[in-house]
Amino acid sequence: MPNPRPAVLVARAVYPETLAKLRAHFEVEDNPDDTIWSAPELTRRLQGKAGAMTTGSERVDAAVLDANPQLRVVANMAVGFNNLDIPAFTARGVLATNTPDVLTETTADFGFALMMAAARRMAESEHFLRAGRWKKWRYDMFAGSDVHGATLGILGMGRIGQAIARRGALGFGMQVIYHNRSRLPAEQEAPIGARYVDKATLLREADHLVLVLPYSPQSHHAIGAAELAQMKPSATLTNVARGGIVDDAALAQALKERRIAAAGLDVFEGEPAVHPGLLAVPNVVLTPHIASATDRTRRAMADLAADNLIAALTGGKPPTPLNPEVLAAGGAA
Ligand code: 8YV
């Protein structure tokens, strides 16, 4: 018989409604101060817990799992799950879940906006105005590069990549090229006229390159000095995926030397720290990992994470499992 009221840990501050929903089923330890716990602190607080709700700031690996053999499920309030060691979860029969789909369009909106802001130099020109430096108009003042009709390059053509590509193709008349681990079926390529290319072609031909691939050891520094050198000097680079996919030091140098025109970054290697070289150059728009941050979407993410946790621990069907083989083997509840 499963415990009628299992204990769960909610590792970061979340909506009061989400906590109330969880409290209807579980004994909940939450984190009202929103402290980011160290690994030993997280490990300690997980003692006796059957489930946990995490965000990207909590790393749950083999050591954390081994210290908490009672843990059945971790529900990550994010679509990305590089903070969870999924093979370690699966090997121990622990379920992991994420929050796909509910954030796709919101994140695509933001990715597109960041790309446009970089191309049209919005942040740079706004800072100029606020600093009181706008004394007269000039023909070439903050002349950027066009988005409409340009070539949009997407690295990582998953749900969010496709949503950004739709905006470009259908809203802005852009030619879409993409590179991905696998090519999309023709019926998905056709409506947006997307052309599958190798990575070198993507780097060489894109006017605006947007990164939307998952972070893994394979994608670490997928964009470094060598890749930046292959891009057009007029090109922009936008990252709404994960820090670490771009070598931030190499990017700062390329921006400083104008080897690419501009960048839009929502994620950083080692965030919330930001490479000082990026802070020092004007031609980059910097935002603090907020691509999914609309009220409606963040609530939907919290709700989906809670639904996963509840289903997993009450004998239901978790909506978005990352390692469904654990469920097939009779795991979670
Ligand atoms: C989250 C994200 O806000 O879903 C993701 O993968 O990067 C963001 O939407 C962040 O990871 C907090 O969990």
Tab-separated table of C-alpha atoms and ligand atoms in Angstrom:
chain	number	residue	atom	x	y	z
A	1	MET	CA	0.000	0.000	0.000
A	2	PRO	CA	1.503	3.358	-0.924
A	3	ASN	CA	1.575	5.932	1.867
A	4	PRO	CA	-1.781	7.808	1.575
A	5	ARG	CA	-0.013	11.161	1.993
A	6	PRO	CA	3.492	10.938	0.606
A	7	ALA	CA	5.967	13.715	1.378
A	8	VAL	CA	7.242	15.899	-1.459
A	9	LEU	CA	9.803	18.675	-1.728
A	10	VAL	CA	9.160	21.807	-3.787
A	11	ALA	CA	12.697	23.034	-4.304
A	12	ARG	CA	12.030	26.630	-5.397
A	13	ALA	CA	9.355	29.237	-4.718
A	14	VAL	CA	6.254	28.678	-6.812
A	15	TYR	CA	2.683	29.986	-7.139
A	16	PRO	CA	0.589	29.614	-3.953
A	17	GLU	CA	-2.058	27.866	-6.100
A	18	THR	CA	0.477	25.226	-7.102
A	19	LEU	CA	1.400	24.580	-3.474
A	20	ALA	CA	-2.296	24.360	-2.543
A	21	LYS	CA	-2.877	21.830	-5.310
A	22	LEU	CA	0.036	19.720	-4.085
A	23	ARG	CA	-1.052	20.023	-0.432
A	24	ALA	CA	-4.362	18.382	-1.338
A	25	HIS	CA	-2.372	15.176	-1.921
A	26	PHE	CA	0.949	15.446	-0.134
A	27	GLU	CA	2.857	16.620	2.905
A	28	VAL	CA	4.726	19.466	1.208
A	29	GLU	CA	8.037	21.010	2.224
A	30	ASP	CA	8.422	24.185	0.194
A	31	ASN	CA	11.028	26.906	-0.107
A	32	PRO	CA	9.274	30.236	0.568
A	33	ASP	CA	12.602	32.115	0.760
A	34	ASP	CA	13.515	30.757	-2.676
A	35	THR	CA	17.026	29.890	-1.521
A	36	ILE	CA	19.076	27.968	-4.061
A	37	TRP	CA	20.149	24.951	-2.022
A	38	SER	CA	23.602	23.443	-2.354
A	39	ALA	CA	23.789	19.791	-3.438
A	40	PRO	CA	24.269	18.567	0.176
A	41	GLU	CA	21.344	20.725	1.329
A	42	LEU	CA	19.099	19.443	-1.461
A	43	THR	CA	20.161	15.876	-0.683
A	44	ARG	CA	19.337	16.400	2.997
A	45	ARG	CA	15.938	17.965	2.322
A	46	LEU	CA	15.018	15.114	-0.003
A	47	GLN	CA	15.331	12.627	2.879
A	48	GLY	CA	11.997	10.897	3.370
A	49	LYS	CA	10.471	12.497	0.249
A	50	ALA	CA	8.745	10.371	-2.381
A	51	GLY	CA	8.732	13.169	-4.930
A	52	ALA	CA	10.253	16.529	-5.761
A	53	MET	CA	9.473	19.489	-7.962
A	54	THR	CA	12.637	21.083	-9.286
A	55	THR	CA	13.704	23.798	-11.698
A	56	GLY	CA	16.831	24.152	-13.790
A	57	SER	CA	18.797	25.277	-10.723
A	58	GLU	CA	18.632	21.885	-8.947
A	59	ARG	CA	20.986	19.190	-10.151
A	60	VAL	CA	19.733	15.685	-9.429
A	61	ASP	CA	22.365	13.093	-10.250
A	62	ALA	CA	23.359	9.571	-9.210
A	63	ALA	CA	24.799	10.757	-5.882
A	64	VAL	CA	21.591	12.597	-4.932
A	65	LEU	CA	19.476	9.605	-5.969
A	66	ASP	CA	21.690	7.095	-4.136
A	67	ALA	CA	21.382	9.145	-0.935
A	68	ASN	CA	17.568	9.083	-1.365
A	69	PRO	CA	16.542	5.576	-2.406
A	70	GLN	CA	12.932	6.338	-1.327
A	71	LEU	CA	12.595	9.014	-4.077
A	72	ARG	CA	10.140	7.872	-6.801
A	73	VAL	CA	9.728	10.935	-9.040
A	74	VAL	CA	11.277	14.305	-9.876
A	75	ALA	CA	9.070	16.744	-11.792
A	76	ASN	CA	11.186	19.423	-13.458
A	77	MET	CA	9.439	22.746	-14.067
A	78	ALA	CA	11.250	23.273	-17.369
A	79	VAL	CA	11.302	21.669	-20.775
A	80	GLY	CA	15.105	21.400	-20.624
A	81	PHE	CA	16.361	18.667	-18.332
A	82	ASN	CA	20.143	18.846	-18.461
A	83	ASN	CA	20.027	19.261	-14.654
A	84	LEU	CA	18.699	15.693	-14.339
A	85	ASP	CA	20.885	12.651	-15.020
A	86	ILE	CA	18.208	10.668	-16.861
A	87	PRO	CA	20.229	7.424	-17.293
A	88	ALA	CA	20.886	7.465	-13.512
A	89	PHE	CA	17.140	7.962	-12.902
A	90	THR	CA	16.179	5.121	-15.221
A	91	ALA	CA	18.802	2.747	-13.813
A	92	ARG	CA	17.294	3.297	-10.342
A	93	GLY	CA	13.663	3.145	-11.448
A	94	VAL	CA	13.028	6.816	-10.611
A	95	LEU	CA	10.656	8.735	-12.884
A	96	ALA	CA	11.631	12.132	-14.321
A	97	THR	CA	9.163	14.500	-15.989
A	98	ASN	CA	9.468	17.891	-17.729
A	99	THR	CA	7.103	20.580	-19.073
A	100	PRO	CA	7.100	20.482	-22.891
A	101	ASP	CA	4.517	22.099	-25.206
A	102	VAL	CA	3.042	24.584	-22.727
A	103	LEU	CA	5.980	26.959	-23.236
A	104	THR	CA	6.655	26.436	-26.941
A	105	GLU	CA	4.879	29.472	-28.410
A	106	THR	CA	5.855	31.834	-25.577
A	107	THR	CA	9.518	30.870	-25.888
A	108	ALA	CA	9.349	31.191	-29.666
A	109	ASP	CA	7.859	34.695	-29.320
A	110	PHE	CA	10.751	35.689	-27.112
A	111	GLY	CA	13.402	34.072	-29.310
A	112	PHE	CA	12.055	35.930	-32.314
A	113	ALA	CA	11.883	39.201	-30.384
A	114	LEU	CA	15.471	38.792	-29.184
A	115	MET	CA	16.630	38.095	-32.727
A	116	MET	CA	14.809	41.188	-33.978
A	117	ALA	CA	16.179	43.303	-31.143
A	118	ALA	CA	19.722	42.225	-32.026
A	119	ALA	CA	19.236	42.740	-35.767
A	120	ARG	CA	17.636	46.170	-35.330
A	121	ARG	CA	19.963	47.245	-32.508
A	122	MET	CA	17.126	48.039	-30.120
A	123	ALA	CA	18.970	47.653	-26.817
A	124	GLU	CA	22.072	49.461	-28.036
A	125	SER	CA	20.082	52.422	-29.362
A	126	GLU	CA	17.878	52.571	-26.271
A	127	HIS	CA	20.958	52.801	-24.032
A	128	PHE	CA	22.286	55.569	-26.280
A	129	LEU	CA	19.055	57.524	-25.920
A	130	ARG	CA	18.823	57.059	-22.142
A	131	ALA	CA	22.424	58.207	-21.770
A	132	GLY	CA	21.408	61.565	-23.312
A	133	ARG	CA	23.627	61.019	-26.348
A	134	TRP	CA	20.906	61.571	-28.982
A	135	LYS	CA	21.688	65.050	-30.267
A	136	LYS	CA	20.749	64.746	-33.941
A	137	TRP	CA	19.521	62.290	-36.559
A	138	ARG	CA	22.053	60.820	-38.923
A	139	TYR	CA	21.520	58.757	-42.114
A	140	ASP	CA	23.361	55.700	-40.836
A	141	MET	CA	22.457	55.971	-37.162
A	142	PHE	CA	21.978	52.471	-35.727
A	143	ALA	CA	21.471	50.995	-39.164
A	144	GLY	CA	21.011	47.290	-38.549
A	145	SER	CA	20.073	44.388	-40.764
A	146	ASP	CA	16.657	43.418	-42.103
A	147	VAL	CA	14.770	40.507	-40.648
A	148	HIS	CA	12.026	40.275	-43.279
A	149	GLY	CA	13.127	38.385	-46.352
A	150	ALA	CA	16.424	37.349	-44.745
A	151	THR	CA	17.684	33.808	-44.216
A	152	LEU	CA	16.747	32.411	-40.828
A	153	GLY	CA	19.033	29.638	-39.613
A	154	ILE	CA	17.814	27.348	-36.854
A	155	LEU	CA	20.144	25.017	-34.991
A	156	GLY	CA	17.947	22.461	-33.190
A	157	MET	CA	14.635	22.007	-34.976
A	158	GLY	CA	12.449	20.709	-32.141
A	159	ARG	CA	9.111	22.156	-31.088
A	160	ILE	CA	10.486	25.617	-30.242
A	161	GLY	CA	12.763	25.716	-33.292
A	162	GLN	CA	9.804	24.925	-35.542
A	163	ALA	CA	7.675	27.587	-33.830
A	164	ILE	CA	10.395	30.201	-34.458
A	165	ALA	CA	10.726	29.002	-38.058
A	166	ARG	CA	6.951	29.424	-38.569
A	167	ARG	CA	7.148	33.003	-37.371
A	168	GLY	CA	10.005	33.719	-39.750
A	169	ALA	CA	8.557	31.989	-42.805
A	170	LEU	CA	4.894	32.902	-42.461
A	171	GLY	CA	5.151	36.273	-40.734
A	172	PHE	CA	8.349	37.760	-42.141
A	173	GLY	CA	8.872	36.038	-45.500
A	174	MET	CA	12.174	34.532	-44.368
A	175	GLN	CA	13.919	31.601	-46.025
A	176	VAL	CA	14.347	28.946	-43.357
A	177	ILE	CA	17.374	26.684	-43.224
A	178	TYR	CA	18.019	24.344	-40.332
A	179	HIS	CA	20.323	21.748	-38.920
A	180	ASN	CA	19.221	19.102	-36.482
A	181	ARG	CA	20.216	15.603	-35.382
A	182	SER	CA	17.526	14.299	-37.722
A	183	ARG	CA	15.723	15.798	-40.683
A	184	LEU	CA	12.043	16.695	-40.314
A	185	PRO	CA	9.478	14.739	-42.333
A	186	ALA	CA	8.679	16.451	-45.651
A	187	GLU	CA	5.150	17.357	-44.490
A	188	GLN	CA	6.637	19.407	-41.646
A	189	GLU	CA	9.246	21.099	-43.852
A	190	ALA	CA	6.872	22.004	-46.680
A	191	PRO	CA	4.507	24.544	-45.034
A	192	ILE	CA	7.448	26.717	-43.988
A	193	GLY	CA	9.711	25.873	-46.906
A	194	ALA	CA	12.413	24.732	-44.489
A	195	ARG	CA	15.611	23.402	-46.032
A	196	TYR	CA	17.760	20.895	-44.135
A	197	VAL	CA	21.462	21.742	-44.404
A	198	ASP	CA	24.696	20.629	-42.755
A	199	LYS	CA	26.058	22.725	-39.917
A	200	ALA	CA	28.741	24.406	-42.053
A	201	THR	CA	26.139	25.554	-44.595
A	202	LEU	CA	23.891	26.791	-41.796
A	203	LEU	CA	26.705	28.899	-40.341
A	204	ARG	CA	27.749	30.211	-43.746
A	205	GLU	CA	24.294	31.093	-45.102
A	206	ALA	CA	22.254	32.274	-42.113
A	207	ASP	CA	21.613	36.003	-41.782
A	208	HIS	CA	20.108	35.342	-38.369
A	209	LEU	CA	21.094	32.176	-36.535
A	210	VAL	CA	18.924	31.025	-33.631
A	211	LEU	CA	19.993	28.266	-31.237
A	212	VAL	CA	17.239	26.063	-29.853
A	213	LEU	CA	18.998	22.764	-29.217
A	214	PRO	CA	19.199	20.861	-25.914
A	215	TYR	CA	22.366	21.153	-23.847
A	216	SER	CA	24.429	17.976	-23.555
A	217	PRO	CA	28.138	17.107	-23.619
A	218	GLN	CA	27.696	16.854	-27.429
A	219	SER	CA	26.316	20.397	-27.746
A	220	HIS	CA	28.822	21.993	-25.321
A	221	HIS	CA	30.388	24.934	-27.174
A	222	ALA	CA	28.596	23.967	-30.394
A	223	ILE	CA	29.203	27.622	-31.256
A	224	GLY	CA	32.797	28.610	-30.513
A	225	ALA	CA	35.504	30.636	-32.225
A	226	ALA	CA	35.704	28.300	-35.233
A	227	GLU	CA	31.943	28.398	-35.842
A	228	LEU	CA	31.700	32.162	-35.337
A	229	ALA	CA	34.460	32.577	-37.920
A	230	GLN	CA	32.277	30.842	-40.504
A	231	MET	CA	29.342	33.234	-40.010
A	232	LYS	CA	28.706	36.342	-42.104
A	233	PRO	CA	30.075	39.568	-40.580
A	234	SER	CA	26.529	40.952	-40.941
A	235	ALA	CA	24.900	37.988	-39.154
A	236	THR	CA	23.261	37.857	-35.736
A	237	LEU	CA	23.308	35.004	-33.229
A	238	THR	CA	20.449	34.357	-30.773
A	239	ASN	CA	20.497	31.803	-27.948
A	240	VAL	CA	17.303	30.879	-26.081
A	241	ALA	CA	18.427	27.303	-25.410
A	242	ARG	CA	21.060	26.866	-22.710
A	243	GLY	CA	24.234	28.494	-21.565
A	244	GLY	CA	27.264	26.414	-22.474
A	245	ILE	CA	26.076	25.802	-26.025
A	246	VAL	CA	27.908	29.017	-26.928
A	247	ASP	CA	31.473	29.685	-25.858
A	248	ASP	CA	30.688	33.074	-24.287
A	249	ALA	CA	34.326	34.222	-24.214
A	250	ALA	CA	34.702	33.522	-27.944
A	251	LEU	CA	31.389	35.256	-28.672
A	252	ALA	CA	32.370	38.353	-26.683
A	253	GLN	CA	35.590	38.562	-28.681
A	254	ALA	CA	33.770	38.115	-32.015
A	255	LEU	CA	31.253	40.832	-31.086
A	256	LYS	CA	34.012	43.177	-29.976
A	257	GLU	CA	35.865	42.723	-33.251
A	258	ARG	CA	32.569	42.929	-35.190
A	259	ARG	CA	33.252	39.544	-36.758
A	260	ILE	CA	29.496	39.073	-36.384
A	261	ALA	CA	27.118	42.033	-36.174
A	262	ALA	CA	25.151	41.364	-33.005
A	263	ALA	CA	23.783	38.780	-30.608
A	264	GLY	CA	20.726	38.211	-28.446
A	265	LEU	CA	21.293	36.047	-25.387
A	266	ASP	CA	18.811	34.819	-22.799
A	267	VAL	CA	21.066	32.098	-21.383
A	268	PHE	CA	24.687	32.074	-20.260
A	269	GLU	CA	27.462	29.744	-19.303
A	270	GLY	CA	27.547	29.807	-15.485
A	271	GLU	CA	24.446	32.006	-15.170
A	272	PRO	CA	23.408	34.093	-13.324
A	273	ALA	CA	27.027	35.196	-13.775
A	274	VAL	CA	27.540	36.749	-17.202
A	275	HIS	CA	30.913	36.830	-18.952
A	276	PRO	CA	32.386	40.335	-18.418
A	277	GLY	CA	33.306	40.499	-22.091
A	278	LEU	CA	29.626	40.298	-23.002
A	279	LEU	CA	28.717	43.034	-20.524
A	280	ALA	CA	31.385	45.251	-22.081
A	281	VAL	CA	30.213	45.172	-25.708
A	282	PRO	CA	27.268	47.220	-26.973
A	283	ASN	CA	26.120	44.918	-29.774
A	284	VAL	CA	24.500	42.260	-27.641
A	285	VAL	CA	21.032	42.169	-26.071
A	286	LEU	CA	21.173	40.416	-22.700
A	287	THR	CA	18.149	39.068	-20.824
A	288	PRO	CA	18.046	36.988	-17.609
A	289	HIS	CA	16.696	33.592	-18.793
A	290	ILE	CA	13.108	34.779	-19.242
A	291	ALA	CA	12.101	33.324	-22.610
A	292	SER	CA	9.247	31.322	-21.060
A	293	ALA	CA	8.293	34.081	-18.629
A	294	THR	CA	4.737	35.137	-19.241
A	295	ASP	CA	2.324	34.811	-16.375
A	296	ARG	CA	0.127	32.366	-18.254
A	297	THR	CA	2.964	30.141	-19.403
A	298	ARG	CA	4.784	30.016	-16.075
A	299	ARG	CA	1.479	29.030	-14.429
A	300	ALA	CA	0.969	26.352	-17.069
A	301	MET	CA	4.494	25.034	-16.436
A	302	ALA	CA	3.929	24.924	-12.658
A	303	ASP	CA	0.576	23.238	-13.198
A	304	LEU	CA	2.017	20.609	-15.511
A	305	ALA	CA	4.881	19.858	-13.114
A	306	ALA	CA	2.358	19.482	-10.270
A	307	ASP	CA	0.124	17.242	-12.423
A	308	ASN	CA	3.112	15.026	-13.179
A	309	LEU	CA	3.980	14.747	-9.504
A	310	ILE	CA	0.405	14.010	-8.449
A	311	ALA	CA	-0.195	11.418	-11.163
A	312	ALA	CA	3.132	9.705	-10.521
A	313	LEU	CA	2.492	9.302	-6.801
A	314	THR	CA	-1.237	8.516	-6.875
A	315	GLY	CA	-1.265	5.762	-9.462
A	316	GLY	CA	-2.257	8.018	-12.362
A	317	LYS	CA	-0.616	8.545	-15.756
A	318	PRO	CA	1.962	11.352	-15.652
A	319	PRO	CA	1.316	13.539	-18.729
A	320	THR	CA	4.900	14.187	-19.751
A	321	PRO	CA	7.385	11.539	-18.574
A	322	LEU	CA	11.005	11.728	-19.701
A	323	ASN	CA	11.769	8.078	-19.016
A	324	PRO	CA	8.430	6.279	-19.571
A	325	GLU	CA	10.245	2.956	-19.389
A	326	VAL	CA	10.225	3.446	-15.610
A	327	LEU	CA	6.408	3.528	-15.690
A	328	ALA	CA	6.264	0.531	-18.013
A	329	ALA	CA	8.365	-1.361	-15.449
A	330	GLY	CA	5.875	-0.440	-12.704
A	331	GLY	CA	7.829	2.512	-11.237
A	332	ALA	CA	6.707	5.737	-9.461
A	333	ALA	CA	3.557	5.081	-7.306
B	1	8YV	C1	12.795	27.791	-17.304
B	1	8YV	C2	13.779	26.823	-19.413
B	1	8YV	O1	12.334	29.030	-16.928
B	1	8YV	O2	12.022	25.301	-19.705
B	1	8YV	C3	13.224	25.503	-19.792
B	1	8YV	O3	14.008	24.628	-20.181
B	1	8YV	O4	14.884	27.088	-19.664
B	1	8YV	C4	12.929	27.846	-18.779
B	1	8YV	O5	11.652	27.813	-19.337
B	1	8YV	C5	14.006	27.484	-16.475
B	1	8YV	O6	14.687	26.372	-16.901
B	1	8YV	C6	13.608	27.283	-15.025
B	1	8YV	O7	13.311	25.968	-14.727
